[in-house]
Coordinates of C-alpha atoms in Angstrom, one line a residue:
M1 CA -2.2 -158.2 -16.4
A2 CA 1.1 -157.8 -17.9
R3 CA 3.1 -159.7 -20.5
S4 CA 6.3 -159.4 -22.0
I5 CA 6.7 -159.2 -25.5
G6 CA 10.6 -159.0 -26.6
G7 CA 11.8 -157.0 -23.8
A8 CA 8.7 -154.8 -23.7
V9 CA 6.1 -155.1 -21.3
A10 CA 2.4 -155.1 -23.2
Q11 CA -0.5 -154.0 -20.9
S12 CA -3.9 -155.5 -21.1
R13 CA -6.7 -153.4 -22.2
V14 CA -9.4 -152.1 -20.2
L15 CA -13.0 -151.7 -20.9
A16 CA -15.2 -149.3 -18.9
I17 CA -19.1 -149.4 -18.7
W18 CA -20.6 -146.1 -17.7
C19 CA -23.9 -145.6 -16.8
M20 CA -25.4 -142.4 -17.3
D21 CA -27.0 -140.1 -14.9
W22 CA -26.5 -143.0 -12.6
P23 CA -27.5 -140.9 -9.5
A24 CA -30.7 -139.9 -11.2
V25 CA -31.3 -143.3 -12.5
A26 CA -31.1 -144.7 -9.2
A27 CA -33.7 -141.7 -7.5
A28 CA -36.3 -142.8 -10.0
A29 CA -35.7 -146.6 -9.3
A30 CA -36.0 -145.6 -5.5
A31 CA -39.5 -143.9 -6.0
R32 CA -40.7 -146.5 -8.8
L33 CA -41.0 -143.7 -11.3
P34 CA -41.0 -144.6 -15.0
P35 CA -38.0 -144.1 -17.2
T36 CA -39.4 -141.3 -18.9
T37 CA -39.8 -139.1 -15.6
P38 CA -38.0 -135.5 -15.3
V39 CA -35.4 -136.5 -12.7
A40 CA -32.9 -133.9 -10.8
V41 CA -30.4 -134.9 -7.6
T42 CA -29.5 -132.4 -5.7
L43 CA -26.8 -131.6 -3.1
A44 CA -26.5 -128.1 -1.0
N45 CA -29.3 -127.2 -3.2
R46 CA -27.9 -127.5 -6.7
V47 CA -28.5 -129.9 -9.2
I48 CA -25.6 -132.3 -9.8
A49 CA -27.5 -135.1 -11.8
C50 CA -30.6 -134.9 -14.1
S51 CA -32.2 -137.6 -16.6
A52 CA -32.5 -136.8 -20.2
A53 CA -36.1 -136.0 -19.5
A54 CA -35.2 -133.2 -17.1
R55 CA -32.1 -132.0 -19.9
A56 CA -34.7 -131.5 -22.4
A57 CA -36.7 -129.6 -20.5
G58 CA -33.7 -127.6 -20.1
V59 CA -32.5 -128.7 -16.9
R60 CA -28.7 -128.5 -16.1
R61 CA -26.0 -129.4 -13.6
G62 CA -25.4 -126.4 -11.1
L63 CA -29.0 -124.9 -11.5
R64 CA -30.1 -124.3 -8.6
R65 CA -33.4 -126.3 -7.5
R66 CA -35.3 -123.6 -7.7
E67 CA -34.9 -122.2 -10.9
S68 CA -34.9 -126.0 -12.1
Q69 CA -38.5 -126.3 -11.4
A70 CA -39.4 -123.3 -12.8
R71 CA -38.2 -124.8 -15.9
C72 CA -39.4 -128.5 -15.3
P73 CA -43.1 -127.9 -13.1
D74 CA -43.4 -131.6 -13.3
L75 CA -39.6 -132.3 -11.9
H76 CA -38.9 -134.8 -9.5
V77 CA -36.3 -133.7 -7.4
V78 CA -34.4 -135.8 -4.3
T79 CA -31.1 -135.3 -2.4
A80 CA -28.3 -137.2 -3.9
D81 CA -27.2 -140.5 -1.6
P82 CA -24.3 -142.2 -2.3
A83 CA -26.1 -145.4 -0.1
R84 CA -29.0 -145.1 -2.5
D85 CA -26.6 -145.0 -5.7
A86 CA -24.8 -147.8 -4.7
R87 CA -27.9 -149.8 -3.5
H88 CA -29.3 -150.1 -7.0
F89 CA -26.2 -150.2 -8.8
E90 CA -25.3 -153.8 -7.4
G91 CA -27.9 -155.2 -10.4
V92 CA -25.8 -153.8 -12.8
T93 CA -22.7 -155.3 -11.3
A94 CA -24.2 -158.8 -10.7
A95 CA -25.4 -158.4 -14.2
V96 CA -21.7 -157.8 -15.9
D97 CA -20.3 -160.3 -13.5
D98 CA -22.4 -163.1 -15.2
L99 CA -21.0 -162.7 -18.2
V100 CA -17.4 -161.1 -17.6
P101 CA -15.9 -161.9 -14.0
R102 CA -13.4 -159.5 -12.2
A103 CA -15.4 -156.3 -12.7
E104 CA -14.2 -153.5 -10.6
V105 CA -16.4 -150.7 -9.1
L106 CA -14.6 -147.0 -9.5
R107 CA -18.4 -145.5 -8.1
P108 CA -21.7 -146.1 -8.1
G109 CA -22.7 -145.9 -12.0
L110 CA -19.0 -146.9 -13.7
L111 CA -17.4 -150.1 -13.7
V112 CA -14.3 -151.3 -15.3
L113 CA -12.7 -154.6 -16.2
P114 CA -10.0 -156.2 -17.8
V115 CA -11.2 -157.0 -21.4
R116 CA -8.6 -159.4 -23.0
G117 CA -9.9 -162.5 -22.0
A118 CA -13.8 -161.4 -22.9
A119 CA -12.6 -160.1 -26.2
R120 CA -10.9 -163.8 -26.9
Y121 CA -13.8 -165.4 -26.0
F122 CA -16.4 -163.2 -28.0
K123 CA -14.2 -162.9 -31.4
S124 CA -13.2 -159.0 -30.3
E125 CA -13.4 -155.7 -28.3
Q126 CA -16.7 -154.9 -30.0
A127 CA -18.6 -158.0 -30.0
A128 CA -17.7 -158.3 -26.1
A129 CA -18.7 -154.9 -25.8
E130 CA -22.1 -155.2 -27.1
K131 CA -22.6 -158.4 -24.9
L132 CA -22.0 -155.9 -21.7
V133 CA -24.8 -153.2 -22.9
D134 CA -27.3 -156.5 -23.8
A135 CA -26.2 -157.4 -20.3
V136 CA -26.3 -154.0 -18.7
A137 CA -30.1 -153.7 -20.7
S138 CA -30.8 -156.5 -19.2
A139 CA -30.6 -155.6 -15.3
G140 CA -32.8 -152.3 -16.9
A141 CA -30.2 -149.7 -17.4
E142 CA -28.8 -148.2 -20.4
C143 CA -24.9 -147.9 -20.7
Q144 CA -22.0 -146.5 -22.8
V145 CA -18.6 -148.7 -22.8
G146 CA -15.1 -147.6 -23.9
V147 CA -12.1 -149.4 -24.5
A148 CA -8.4 -148.3 -24.3
D149 CA -5.0 -149.3 -23.3
Q150 CA -5.4 -147.4 -20.0
L151 CA -8.3 -147.7 -17.2
A152 CA -8.5 -144.1 -17.2
T153 CA -8.8 -143.0 -20.8
A154 CA -11.1 -146.1 -21.2
V155 CA -13.2 -144.3 -18.9
F156 CA -13.3 -141.1 -21.1
A157 CA -14.1 -143.5 -23.8
A158 CA -16.9 -144.5 -22.5
R159 CA -18.3 -141.4 -22.1
V160 CA -19.0 -140.8 -26.0
G161 CA -19.2 -145.3 -26.3
R162 CA -16.2 -145.3 -28.5
I163 CA -13.1 -148.2 -28.6
V164 CA -9.8 -146.3 -28.8
E165 CA -7.4 -148.8 -31.0
P166 CA -4.3 -150.0 -29.7
G167 CA -1.4 -147.1 -28.8
K168 CA -4.0 -144.3 -29.7
D169 CA -4.9 -143.5 -25.8
A170 CA -2.6 -140.2 -26.1
L171 CA -4.1 -138.9 -29.7
F172 CA -7.6 -139.5 -28.3
L173 CA -7.0 -137.5 -25.6
S174 CA -5.2 -134.6 -27.1
A175 CA -8.4 -133.5 -28.4
L176 CA -10.5 -133.3 -25.4
S177 CA -11.0 -130.1 -23.3
I178 CA -8.5 -129.2 -20.4
R179 CA -11.3 -129.0 -18.1
Q180 CA -12.3 -132.5 -18.4
L181 CA -9.5 -133.5 -16.3
A182 CA -11.7 -132.7 -13.3
T183 CA -14.7 -134.2 -14.5
E184 CA -14.8 -138.1 -13.1
P185 CA -14.1 -137.6 -9.5
S186 CA -12.9 -141.1 -8.9
L187 CA -10.2 -140.9 -11.2
A188 CA -8.9 -137.4 -9.8
E189 CA -7.1 -136.3 -6.5
P190 CA -9.0 -133.6 -4.8
G191 CA -7.9 -130.0 -5.9
R192 CA -8.3 -131.1 -9.5
E193 CA -10.6 -129.0 -10.3
D194 CA -8.4 -126.2 -9.4
L195 CA -5.4 -127.3 -11.5
A196 CA -8.0 -127.6 -14.7
D197 CA -8.7 -124.2 -14.0
L198 CA -5.6 -122.9 -13.6
L199 CA -4.2 -124.3 -17.0
W200 CA -7.5 -122.7 -18.7
R201 CA -6.2 -119.7 -17.4
M202 CA -3.0 -119.7 -18.5
G203 CA -4.7 -120.3 -22.3
I204 CA -4.0 -124.5 -22.3
R205 CA -7.6 -125.1 -23.8
N206 CA -7.4 -128.8 -24.7
I207 CA -5.2 -131.9 -23.0
G208 CA -3.3 -132.1 -26.2
Q209 CA -1.5 -128.7 -24.9
F210 CA -1.0 -130.3 -21.7
A211 CA 0.6 -133.1 -23.0
T212 CA 3.0 -131.3 -25.4
L213 CA 4.3 -129.0 -22.1
S214 CA 7.8 -131.1 -20.5
R215 CA 7.1 -133.0 -17.6
S216 CA 9.9 -130.9 -15.0
D217 CA 8.1 -128.1 -15.8
V218 CA 5.0 -129.6 -14.6
A219 CA 6.5 -130.8 -11.7
S220 CA 8.3 -127.7 -10.4
R221 CA 5.0 -125.5 -11.4
F222 CA 1.9 -127.5 -10.5
G223 CA 3.0 -130.4 -7.9
A224 CA 2.5 -134.2 -7.7
D225 CA -0.9 -134.4 -9.1
A226 CA -0.4 -132.1 -11.9
V227 CA 2.5 -134.7 -12.7
A228 CA -0.3 -137.9 -12.7
A229 CA -2.7 -135.8 -14.5
H230 CA 0.1 -134.9 -17.1
R231 CA 1.0 -138.7 -17.7
F232 CA -2.3 -139.2 -18.0
A233 CA -2.4 -136.8 -21.1
R234 CA 0.2 -138.6 -22.6
G235 CA -1.4 -142.1 -22.9
E236 CA 1.3 -143.5 -20.4
P237 CA 1.0 -146.4 -18.8
A238 CA -0.5 -145.6 -15.5
R239 CA 1.4 -146.4 -12.1
G240 CA 1.2 -150.1 -10.8
P241 CA 1.1 -150.8 -7.2
S242 CA 4.2 -149.6 -5.5
G243 CA 4.1 -152.1 -2.9
R244 CA 3.4 -156.0 -3.1
E245 CA 0.9 -158.7 -3.3
P246 CA -0.5 -157.8 0.5
P247 CA 0.4 -161.1 3.1
A248 CA -3.1 -162.7 3.8
E249 CA -2.5 -161.2 7.8
L250 CA -3.8 -157.8 6.2
D251 CA -7.2 -159.5 6.0
A252 CA -9.9 -158.3 8.5
V253 CA -12.3 -161.2 9.2
M254 CA -15.6 -161.1 11.3
N255 CA -17.7 -164.2 12.1
C256 CA -21.3 -162.4 12.6
D257 CA -22.9 -164.1 16.0
P258 CA -25.7 -163.5 15.5
P259 CA -26.0 -163.8 12.1
V260 CA -26.5 -160.7 10.5
D261 CA -29.6 -160.1 8.0
R262 CA -30.6 -156.3 8.4
V263 CA -28.6 -153.6 6.8
D264 CA -28.6 -151.2 10.2
A265 CA -26.5 -154.3 12.2
A266 CA -24.5 -155.3 8.7
A267 CA -23.2 -151.7 8.1
F268 CA -22.0 -151.6 12.2
A269 CA -20.3 -154.8 11.7
G270 CA -18.9 -153.1 8.4
R271 CA -17.8 -150.1 10.6
T272 CA -15.7 -152.4 13.0
L273 CA -14.4 -154.0 10.4
A274 CA -12.9 -151.1 8.9
G275 CA -11.6 -150.0 11.9
A276 CA -9.8 -153.2 12.4
L277 CA -8.5 -153.7 8.6
H278 CA -7.1 -149.7 9.4
R279 CA -5.1 -150.2 12.0
G280 CA -3.8 -153.5 10.2
L281 CA -3.2 -151.6 7.5
E282 CA -1.4 -148.4 9.4
S283 CA 0.8 -151.0 11.1
A284 CA 2.5 -152.0 7.9
G285 CA 3.0 -148.9 6.6
V286 CA 0.6 -149.3 3.2
G287 CA -2.6 -148.1 2.2
C288 CA -5.4 -149.5 0.0
T289 CA -6.7 -148.5 -3.6
R290 CA -8.4 -151.6 -3.8
L291 CA -10.6 -153.2 -1.6
A292 CA -12.2 -157.5 -2.0
I293 CA -15.7 -157.3 0.3
H294 CA -16.4 -160.6 0.7
A295 CA -19.9 -162.0 2.5
V296 CA -20.6 -165.9 3.1
T297 CA -23.8 -166.9 4.6
A298 CA -24.9 -169.8 6.4
T299 CA -26.4 -171.9 3.7
G300 CA -22.1 -171.2 2.6
Q301 CA -23.3 -168.8 -0.7
E302 CA -20.1 -166.1 -1.1
L303 CA -20.3 -163.3 -2.2
E304 CA -17.5 -160.6 -3.3
R305 CA -17.4 -157.5 -4.7
V306 CA -14.0 -155.2 -5.6
W307 CA -14.2 -151.5 -5.2
R308 CA -11.3 -149.3 -6.6
C309 CA -10.6 -145.9 -5.6
A310 CA -8.3 -143.0 -7.4
E311 CA -6.1 -142.3 -4.1
P312 CA -5.8 -144.3 -0.3
L313 CA -9.0 -145.1 1.0
T314 CA -9.7 -143.9 4.3
E315 CA -11.2 -145.7 7.5
D316 CA -14.6 -143.7 7.0
A317 CA -14.5 -144.3 3.0
T318 CA -13.9 -148.0 4.0
A319 CA -16.8 -148.1 5.7
D320 CA -18.9 -146.4 3.7
R321 CA -18.4 -148.5 0.7
V322 CA -18.5 -151.6 3.1
R323 CA -21.9 -150.2 3.9
W324 CA -22.9 -149.4 0.5
Q325 CA -22.0 -153.2 -0.6
L326 CA -24.3 -154.8 1.7
D327 CA -27.4 -152.8 1.4
G328 CA -26.9 -153.8 -2.4
W329 CA -26.6 -157.3 -1.3
L330 CA -29.3 -157.2 1.3
N331 CA -31.8 -154.8 -0.6
K332 CA -32.2 -156.4 -4.3
R333 CA -35.1 -155.1 -6.3
N334 CA -35.9 -159.5 -6.8
P335 CA -35.9 -161.3 -3.6
H336 CA -34.8 -164.0 -5.4
D337 CA -31.3 -162.5 -6.0
R338 CA -31.1 -161.8 -2.2
P339 CA -28.6 -164.0 -0.3
S340 CA -30.2 -167.2 0.6
A341 CA -29.3 -166.7 4.3
P342 CA -28.6 -164.1 7.2
I343 CA -24.5 -163.2 6.6
T344 CA -22.5 -165.2 9.2
V345 CA -18.7 -163.9 7.9
L346 CA -17.6 -160.5 6.9
R347 CA -13.8 -160.2 5.4
L348 CA -12.2 -157.4 4.0
R349 CA -9.2 -158.3 1.6
P350 CA -6.8 -155.5 0.7
V351 CA -6.7 -156.5 -3.5
E352 CA -3.6 -153.7 -4.1
V353 CA -1.8 -152.0 -1.4
I354 CA 0.8 -148.5 -1.7
S355 CA 3.3 -148.4 -0.1
A356 CA 4.5 -146.1 2.8
E357 CA 6.6 -143.9 0.5
A358 CA 3.7 -143.2 -1.6
L359 CA 1.3 -142.0 1.1
Q360 CA 1.0 -138.2 2.8
L361 CA 1.1 -139.5 6.5
P362 CA -0.8 -137.2 8.9
L363 CA 1.3 -135.3 10.6
W364 CA 0.5 -135.9 14.2
G365 CA 0.3 -139.4 15.1
G366 CA 1.0 -141.6 17.8
V367 CA -1.4 -141.5 20.8
G368 CA -3.5 -138.7 20.0
E369 CA -4.3 -140.8 16.3
E370 CA -4.9 -143.5 18.6
D371 CA -7.2 -141.5 20.8
R372 CA -9.4 -140.3 18.1
L373 CA -9.8 -143.6 17.0
R374 CA -10.8 -144.7 20.5
A375 CA -13.4 -141.9 20.4
R376 CA -14.6 -142.6 17.0
R377 CA -15.3 -146.2 17.6
A378 CA -16.8 -144.9 20.7
L379 CA -18.9 -143.3 19.2
V380 CA -20.3 -145.4 16.6
R381 CA -21.6 -147.7 19.7
V382 CA -23.5 -145.0 21.1
Q383 CA -24.7 -144.3 17.6
G384 CA -25.6 -148.4 17.4
L385 CA -27.2 -148.3 21.0
L386 CA -29.8 -145.2 20.8
G387 CA -29.8 -144.9 16.9
P388 CA -28.3 -143.0 13.8
E389 CA -29.4 -139.5 14.7
A390 CA -27.8 -140.0 18.0
V391 CA -24.5 -139.0 16.8
Q392 CA -23.9 -135.9 14.3
V393 CA -20.8 -134.5 12.9
P394 CA -20.6 -130.7 11.9
V395 CA -19.6 -129.5 8.5
L396 CA -18.9 -126.3 6.5
S397 CA -22.4 -124.5 5.0
G398 CA -22.9 -121.7 3.4
G399 CA -24.4 -119.2 5.3
R400 CA -23.9 -115.4 6.5
G401 CA -24.2 -115.6 10.2
P402 CA -22.1 -118.7 12.3
A403 CA -24.8 -121.0 13.4
E404 CA -25.7 -120.8 9.8
R405 CA -22.2 -121.9 8.9
I406 CA -22.5 -125.4 9.9
T407 CA -25.0 -128.4 8.6
F408 CA -25.5 -130.9 11.4
T409 CA -25.3 -134.7 9.8
P410 CA -25.5 -138.2 11.2
L411 CA -21.8 -139.9 11.7
G412 CA -21.1 -142.1 9.0
D413 CA -23.7 -140.0 6.3
E414 CA -22.5 -138.3 3.4
P415 CA -21.3 -134.9 5.1
A416 CA -23.8 -132.6 2.1
P417 CA -24.2 -129.2 3.6
R418 CA -27.3 -127.4 3.6
A419 CA -25.9 -124.4 1.5
D420 CA -23.1 -124.4 -0.6
P421 CA -19.9 -122.4 1.2
G422 CA -18.1 -122.5 -1.8
Q423 CA -20.7 -119.6 -3.3
P424 CA -20.8 -115.7 -2.4
W425 CA -22.9 -114.6 0.5
P426 CA -23.4 -111.1 0.9
G427 CA -23.1 -109.8 4.5
Q428 CA -21.1 -112.5 5.6
L429 CA -19.7 -112.1 8.7
P430 CA -16.0 -112.0 8.1
E431 CA -13.2 -114.4 9.8
P432 CA -12.8 -115.4 12.5
S433 CA -15.8 -116.9 13.6
P434 CA -16.8 -117.3 16.8
T435 CA -15.1 -120.4 19.2
V436 CA -18.5 -120.2 21.2
L437 CA -21.9 -119.7 19.8
L438 CA -25.0 -118.8 21.9
D439 CA -28.2 -117.3 21.3
D440 CA -29.2 -116.3 24.9
P441 CA -31.4 -112.9 24.9
V442 CA -29.5 -109.5 25.6
E443 CA -30.1 -105.6 26.1
L444 CA -27.7 -103.2 24.8
F445 CA -28.2 -99.7 26.2
D446 CA -26.7 -96.0 25.8
A447 CA -24.7 -93.9 28.5
E448 CA -28.6 -92.6 29.8
D449 CA -29.1 -96.7 30.0
R450 CA -32.0 -96.1 27.3
P451 CA -32.3 -99.4 25.1
V452 CA -29.9 -99.2 21.8
R453 CA -31.9 -100.3 18.3
V454 CA -31.3 -100.6 14.9
T455 CA -32.6 -98.1 12.9
G456 CA -34.2 -98.4 9.4
R457 CA -30.9 -97.2 8.0
G458 CA -29.4 -99.9 9.5
L459 CA -27.2 -97.2 12.2
F460 CA -27.2 -97.6 16.0
S461 CA -30.2 -95.9 17.6
A462 CA -27.2 -94.1 20.1
D463 CA -24.0 -95.0 20.8
P464 CA -23.9 -98.3 22.8
S465 CA -22.2 -98.5 26.3
R466 CA -23.6 -101.1 28.2
L467 CA -24.2 -104.5 27.7
A468 CA -26.9 -106.2 29.9
A469 CA -26.2 -110.3 30.1
P470 CA -26.6 -113.0 32.5
G471 CA -23.0 -113.1 34.3
R472 CA -21.8 -110.6 31.5
D473 CA -23.5 -107.2 32.5
G474 CA -20.6 -104.7 32.6
R475 CA -19.5 -101.4 30.3
L476 CA -18.3 -101.6 26.8
S477 CA -14.6 -100.8 26.4
W478 CA -15.0 -100.7 22.3
W479 CA -17.5 -102.1 19.8
A480 CA -18.0 -102.3 16.1
G481 CA -20.9 -102.0 13.5
P482 CA -23.7 -102.7 13.2
W483 CA -23.9 -104.6 10.1
P484 CA -26.8 -104.7 8.5
V485 CA -28.2 -108.2 6.4
D486 CA -30.5 -108.1 4.4
E487 CA -32.4 -111.4 3.9
R488 CA -35.6 -111.8 2.4
W489 CA -36.3 -108.2 1.7
W490 CA -38.9 -109.2 -0.4
D491 CA -40.8 -111.4 2.3
P492 CA -43.8 -108.9 3.9
E493 CA -43.4 -111.1 6.8
Q494 CA -39.3 -110.9 7.2
A495 CA -39.9 -106.6 6.8
K496 CA -42.6 -107.1 9.6
A497 CA -40.1 -108.5 11.7
G498 CA -37.4 -105.9 11.3
R499 CA -33.9 -105.4 10.2
T500 CA -31.3 -108.0 11.0
A501 CA -27.8 -106.4 12.5
R502 CA -24.7 -108.1 14.3
A503 CA -22.0 -106.1 16.0
Q504 CA -19.0 -106.6 18.1
V505 CA -18.2 -105.3 21.4
L506 CA -15.6 -106.1 24.3
L507 CA -16.7 -105.8 28.0
D508 CA -14.4 -103.7 30.5
G509 CA -12.5 -106.1 32.4
D510 CA -12.6 -108.5 30.3
P511 CA -10.1 -107.7 27.7
G512 CA -9.6 -111.5 26.4
K513 CA -13.2 -112.1 25.5
A514 CA -14.9 -110.4 22.4
L515 CA -19.0 -111.2 21.9
L516 CA -20.8 -111.5 18.6
L517 CA -24.1 -109.7 19.0
C518 CA -27.3 -110.2 16.8
Y519 CA -29.9 -107.7 16.3
R520 CA -33.5 -109.5 15.2
Q521 CA -36.9 -109.0 15.5
R522 CA -36.1 -106.1 17.0
R523 CA -33.9 -107.8 20.0
W524 CA -30.2 -108.3 20.8
Y525 CA -29.2 -111.4 21.4
L526 CA -25.3 -113.3 22.2
E527 CA -24.4 -115.3 18.8
G528 CA -21.0 -115.9 19.4
I529 CA -17.7 -115.6 22.1
Y530 CA -14.7 -114.6 20.6
E531 CA -12.1 -116.7 22.8

């Protein structure tokens, strides 16, 4: 990739292919809708991608689902699905590979490749870009192409369809808004959005202003990720792999017996293989940032695709990419483009690794980490026997009550919360949350053994004195509340059901446990226990 000229190192230029609104394009293709259909993709009840037709009707990213449908009544709304995006992007990747090999996937909808060979073959970078646009169009998608010295700059150049002149990366980036540092998740570490927001509040409005800051000041004030962003803002060469060419023994190989021809079986094999790969990487003290997924069919046909990530892949991230890629190969829209026979050999090859010095290793390792991995493998086996819905994991969600703040998703799926936890939730139960969640009916009485209710003004009808619950009867030594929750006050059915409120109580003789009570539909329920 690099060659020496007069003692300096000349970096091969990079071409990026960006397919606009790809989640919406993939959703339309999956539903067999025409390209002119307004489509919106939502996550946590907010639009994260929409088609050009939807934007023309006023739909924008960040809108709530209900508001977007109000702006465009004909809007086709679907939930975000990374597997669907990857499956439909495989056709685009294959079309690019037929013209220029060695394309790497940053995420579904975004490809990068070295442009030097293609520019020589087609006589110029402009001609190579035009040929690649035509190739993507032949696969049924629209795209924009960008070329620059550095990979990250090429991605931003693709968003405006520009070829940046050699040595002009910093000049091109200088006019971009500082908030664009966080617009491409495949190039940034978690927390980059907070960095961009902080820089904006400090008065730094564009990337050029950020680039003029001293590197020592950036490092001392903001940390390692800010230093990487600062190098990008200056158009400096990206850090190469800090390790070495990975040895062959790091490859993880599985001989599939019987051969695999279904996505569910392939995904199960891929997850097992991802576990084997990461055990080898951990033993070698390295992390993988570029992963090649290689498959061989019963007829000898070989398939390979390289995925690139901004940070070292975790075991779950590796398994997800294997599942997406196998889904893309086995379920291509054109049956003639699918593998000629079932897959007999599956191989994961780390193309680029980072040494342990560049990794933030987990604080707790050793036996505990091995137990965690063994437990996960057991859960995966249970999931393979009983189905994907049999094993579910909790995801932090938005809501007011403790049970509402948990969304269960099948193990291995994208952790998509039912509601955005980052949004304000007036009336939300303050921290800490109960350690045990229940939903058992109980009774609350005053000093004269009369039932205690919550009035229309959000107050106790009388001071609570005793709790009656299975195994927890007793006098109260302390109580706090009630805290009314006004939800769906405009709904007549909700008003008929009565007010919802919560209270905390402590029983005599049990000072170590506090109870969370919920009053709804004119009854008290034991909602949680603080231990």
